[in-house]
PDB file of C-alpha atoms in Angstrom:
ATOM      1  CA  UNK A   1      -6.606 -32.752 -41.387  1.00 75.00           C
ATOM      2  CA  UNK A   2      -6.141 -32.567 -37.640  1.00 87.00           C
ATOM      3  CA  UNK A   3      -7.162 -29.073 -36.578  1.00 94.00           C
ATOM      4  CA  UNK A   4      -6.007 -27.470 -33.366  1.00 96.00           C
ATOM      5  CA  UNK A   5      -7.694 -25.057 -30.992  1.00 95.00           C
ATOM      6  CA  UNK A   6      -5.811 -22.076 -29.611  1.00 95.00           C
ATOM      7  CA  UNK A   7      -7.246 -20.097 -26.676  1.00 94.00           C
ATOM      8  CA  UNK A   8      -6.015 -16.607 -25.869  1.00 95.00           C
ATOM      9  CA  UNK A   9      -7.170 -14.435 -22.963  1.00 94.00           C
ATOM     10  CA  UNK A  10      -5.735 -10.977 -22.526  1.00 94.00           C
ATOM     11  CA  UNK A  11      -6.450  -8.457 -19.797  1.00 92.00           C
ATOM     12  CA  UNK A  12      -4.667  -5.314 -18.789  1.00 89.00           C
ATOM     13  CA  UNK A  13      -2.543  -7.281 -16.316  1.00 91.00           C
ATOM     14  CA  UNK A  14      -2.372 -10.731 -17.876  1.00 91.00           C
ATOM     15  CA  UNK A  15      -1.747 -12.332 -21.248  1.00 92.00           C
ATOM     16  CA  UNK A  16      -2.823 -15.964 -20.986  1.00 91.00           C
ATOM     17  CA  UNK A  17      -2.230 -18.220 -23.996  1.00 92.00           C
ATOM     18  CA  UNK A  18      -3.095 -21.890 -23.628  1.00 91.00           C
ATOM     19  CA  UNK A  19      -1.034 -24.339 -25.666  1.00 93.00           C
ATOM     20  CA  UNK A  20      -2.545 -25.333 -28.985  1.00 95.00           C
ATOM     21  CA  UNK A  21      -4.290 -28.703 -28.670  1.00 96.00           C
ATOM     22  CA  UNK A  22      -5.834 -31.001 -31.236  1.00 96.00           C
ATOM     23  CA  UNK A  23      -9.620 -30.806 -31.426  1.00 95.00           C
ATOM     24  CA  UNK A  24      -9.991 -34.492 -30.498  1.00 93.00           C
ATOM     25  CA  UNK A  25      -7.769 -33.937 -27.450  1.00 94.00           C
ATOM     26  CA  UNK A  26      -9.881 -30.958 -26.366  1.00 92.00           C
ATOM     27  CA  UNK A  27     -13.050 -33.038 -26.726  1.00 92.00           C
ATOM     28  CA  UNK A  28     -11.457 -35.851 -24.708  1.00 91.00           C
ATOM     29  CA  UNK A  29     -10.573 -33.417 -21.930  1.00 89.00           C
ATOM     30  CA  UNK A  30     -14.143 -32.095 -21.967  1.00 87.00           C
ATOM     31  CA  UNK A  31     -15.523 -35.628 -21.657  1.00 86.00           C
ATOM     32  CA  UNK A  32     -13.290 -36.311 -18.658  1.00 86.00           C
ATOM     33  CA  UNK A  33     -14.313 -32.991 -17.107  1.00 82.00           C
ATOM     34  CA  UNK A  34     -18.007 -33.745 -17.519  1.00 81.00           C
ATOM     35  CA  UNK A  35     -17.905 -37.175 -15.916  1.00 76.00           C
ATOM     36  CA  UNK A  36     -14.816 -37.065 -13.755  1.00 68.00           C
ATOM     37  CA  UNK A  37     -15.602 -34.032 -11.648  1.00 65.00           C
ATOM     38  CA  UNK A  38     -18.389 -32.067 -10.077  1.00 72.00           C
ATOM     39  CA  UNK A  39     -19.083 -30.082 -13.232  1.00 69.00           C
ATOM     40  CA  UNK A  40     -22.150 -28.567 -11.590  1.00 78.00           C
ATOM     41  CA  UNK A  41     -23.725 -28.450  -8.156  1.00 83.00           C
ATOM     42  CA  UNK A  42     -27.216 -28.569  -9.688  1.00 85.00           C
ATOM     43  CA  UNK A  43     -28.613 -32.050  -9.018  1.00 87.00           C
ATOM     44  CA  UNK A  44     -31.023 -31.800 -11.949  1.00 89.00           C
ATOM     45  CA  UNK A  45     -28.146 -31.032 -14.311  1.00 86.00           C
ATOM     46  CA  UNK A  46     -26.034 -33.887 -12.912  1.00 83.00           C
ATOM     47  CA  UNK A  47     -28.927 -36.278 -13.502  1.00 86.00           C
ATOM     48  CA  UNK A  48     -29.426 -34.937 -17.040  1.00 87.00           C
ATOM     49  CA  UNK A  49     -25.735 -35.401 -17.868  1.00 84.00           C
ATOM     50  CA  UNK A  50     -25.679 -38.958 -16.487  1.00 84.00           C
ATOM     51  CA  UNK A  51     -28.955 -39.928 -18.214  1.00 88.00           C
ATOM     52  CA  UNK A  52     -27.770 -38.567 -21.583  1.00 89.00           C
ATOM     53  CA  UNK A  53     -24.117 -39.572 -21.368  1.00 87.00           C
ATOM     54  CA  UNK A  54     -24.023 -41.519 -24.648  1.00 89.00           C
ATOM     55  CA  UNK A  55     -25.875 -38.825 -26.588  1.00 94.00           C
ATOM     56  CA  UNK A  56     -23.539 -36.131 -25.263  1.00 91.00           C
ATOM     57  CA  UNK A  57     -20.482 -38.232 -26.179  1.00 91.00           C
ATOM     58  CA  UNK A  58     -21.823 -38.777 -29.710  1.00 94.00           C
ATOM     59  CA  UNK A  59     -22.511 -35.055 -30.066  1.00 95.00           C
ATOM     60  CA  UNK A  60     -19.008 -34.108 -28.898  1.00 93.00           C
ATOM     61  CA  UNK A  61     -17.475 -36.622 -31.338  1.00 94.00           C
ATOM     62  CA  UNK A  62     -19.588 -35.149 -34.153  1.00 96.00           C
ATOM     63  CA  UNK A  63     -18.460 -31.627 -33.244  1.00 94.00           C
ATOM     64  CA  UNK A  64     -14.809 -32.767 -33.298  1.00 93.00           C
ATOM     65  CA  UNK A  65     -15.268 -34.397 -36.713  1.00 94.00           C
ATOM     66  CA  UNK A  66     -16.923 -31.282 -38.149  1.00 94.00           C
ATOM     67  CA  UNK A  67     -14.290 -28.940 -36.717  1.00 93.00           C
ATOM     68  CA  UNK A  68     -11.516 -31.069 -38.215  1.00 93.00           C
ATOM     69  CA  UNK A  69     -12.925 -30.597 -41.734  1.00 93.00           C
ATOM     70  CA  UNK A  70     -13.648 -26.875 -41.258  1.00 93.00           C
ATOM     71  CA  UNK A  71     -11.277 -24.258 -42.618  1.00 95.00           C
ATOM     72  CA  UNK A  72      -9.201 -22.337 -40.048  1.00 95.00           C
ATOM     73  CA  UNK A  73     -11.231 -19.553 -38.452  1.00 96.00           C
ATOM     74  CA  UNK A  74     -11.934 -17.676 -35.253  1.00 96.00           C
ATOM     75  CA  UNK A  75     -14.643 -19.518 -33.306  1.00 93.00           C
ATOM     76  CA  UNK A  76     -15.008 -17.016 -30.462  1.00 95.00           C
ATOM     77  CA  UNK A  77     -13.896 -13.395 -30.392  1.00 96.00           C
ATOM     78  CA  UNK A  78     -15.104 -11.437 -27.367  1.00 96.00           C
ATOM     79  CA  UNK A  79     -13.815  -7.984 -26.622  1.00 95.00           C
ATOM     80  CA  UNK A  80     -14.880  -6.129 -23.488  1.00 93.00           C
ATOM     81  CA  UNK A  81     -13.526  -3.010 -21.891  1.00 91.00           C
ATOM     82  CA  UNK A  82     -11.411  -5.242 -19.604  1.00 92.00           C
ATOM     83  CA  UNK A  83     -10.440  -8.270 -21.678  1.00 94.00           C
ATOM     84  CA  UNK A  84     -10.090 -10.006 -25.003  1.00 94.00           C
ATOM     85  CA  UNK A  85     -11.007 -13.688 -25.314  1.00 95.00           C
ATOM     86  CA  UNK A  86     -10.290 -15.499 -28.553  1.00 96.00           C
ATOM     87  CA  UNK A  87     -10.704 -19.146 -29.471  1.00 94.00           C
ATOM     88  CA  UNK A  88      -9.194 -19.931 -32.843  1.00 96.00           C
ATOM     89  CA  UNK A  89      -9.372 -23.040 -35.007  1.00 95.00           C
ATOM     90  CA  UNK A  90      -6.009 -23.503 -36.742  1.00 95.00           C
TER      91      UNK A  90
END
């Protein structure tokens, strides 16, 4: 089954809900972000990402596959005195 990820961030002033996206779409966006932008200013990290590009892509694909067969659950639930951040697998 195609699972979706839903991200919710709530503060006293703001309630920010990202649209639900398929796990594979989220992984695709992450891949583009890693190689299509200046993800980090650290030259060592940039080199590491470029040198291990195929391994990172395989890992992200594996994560997407595993998340798609996982039952719906909350992946991240952080509550601070100022905010609530929740990432849910639906």
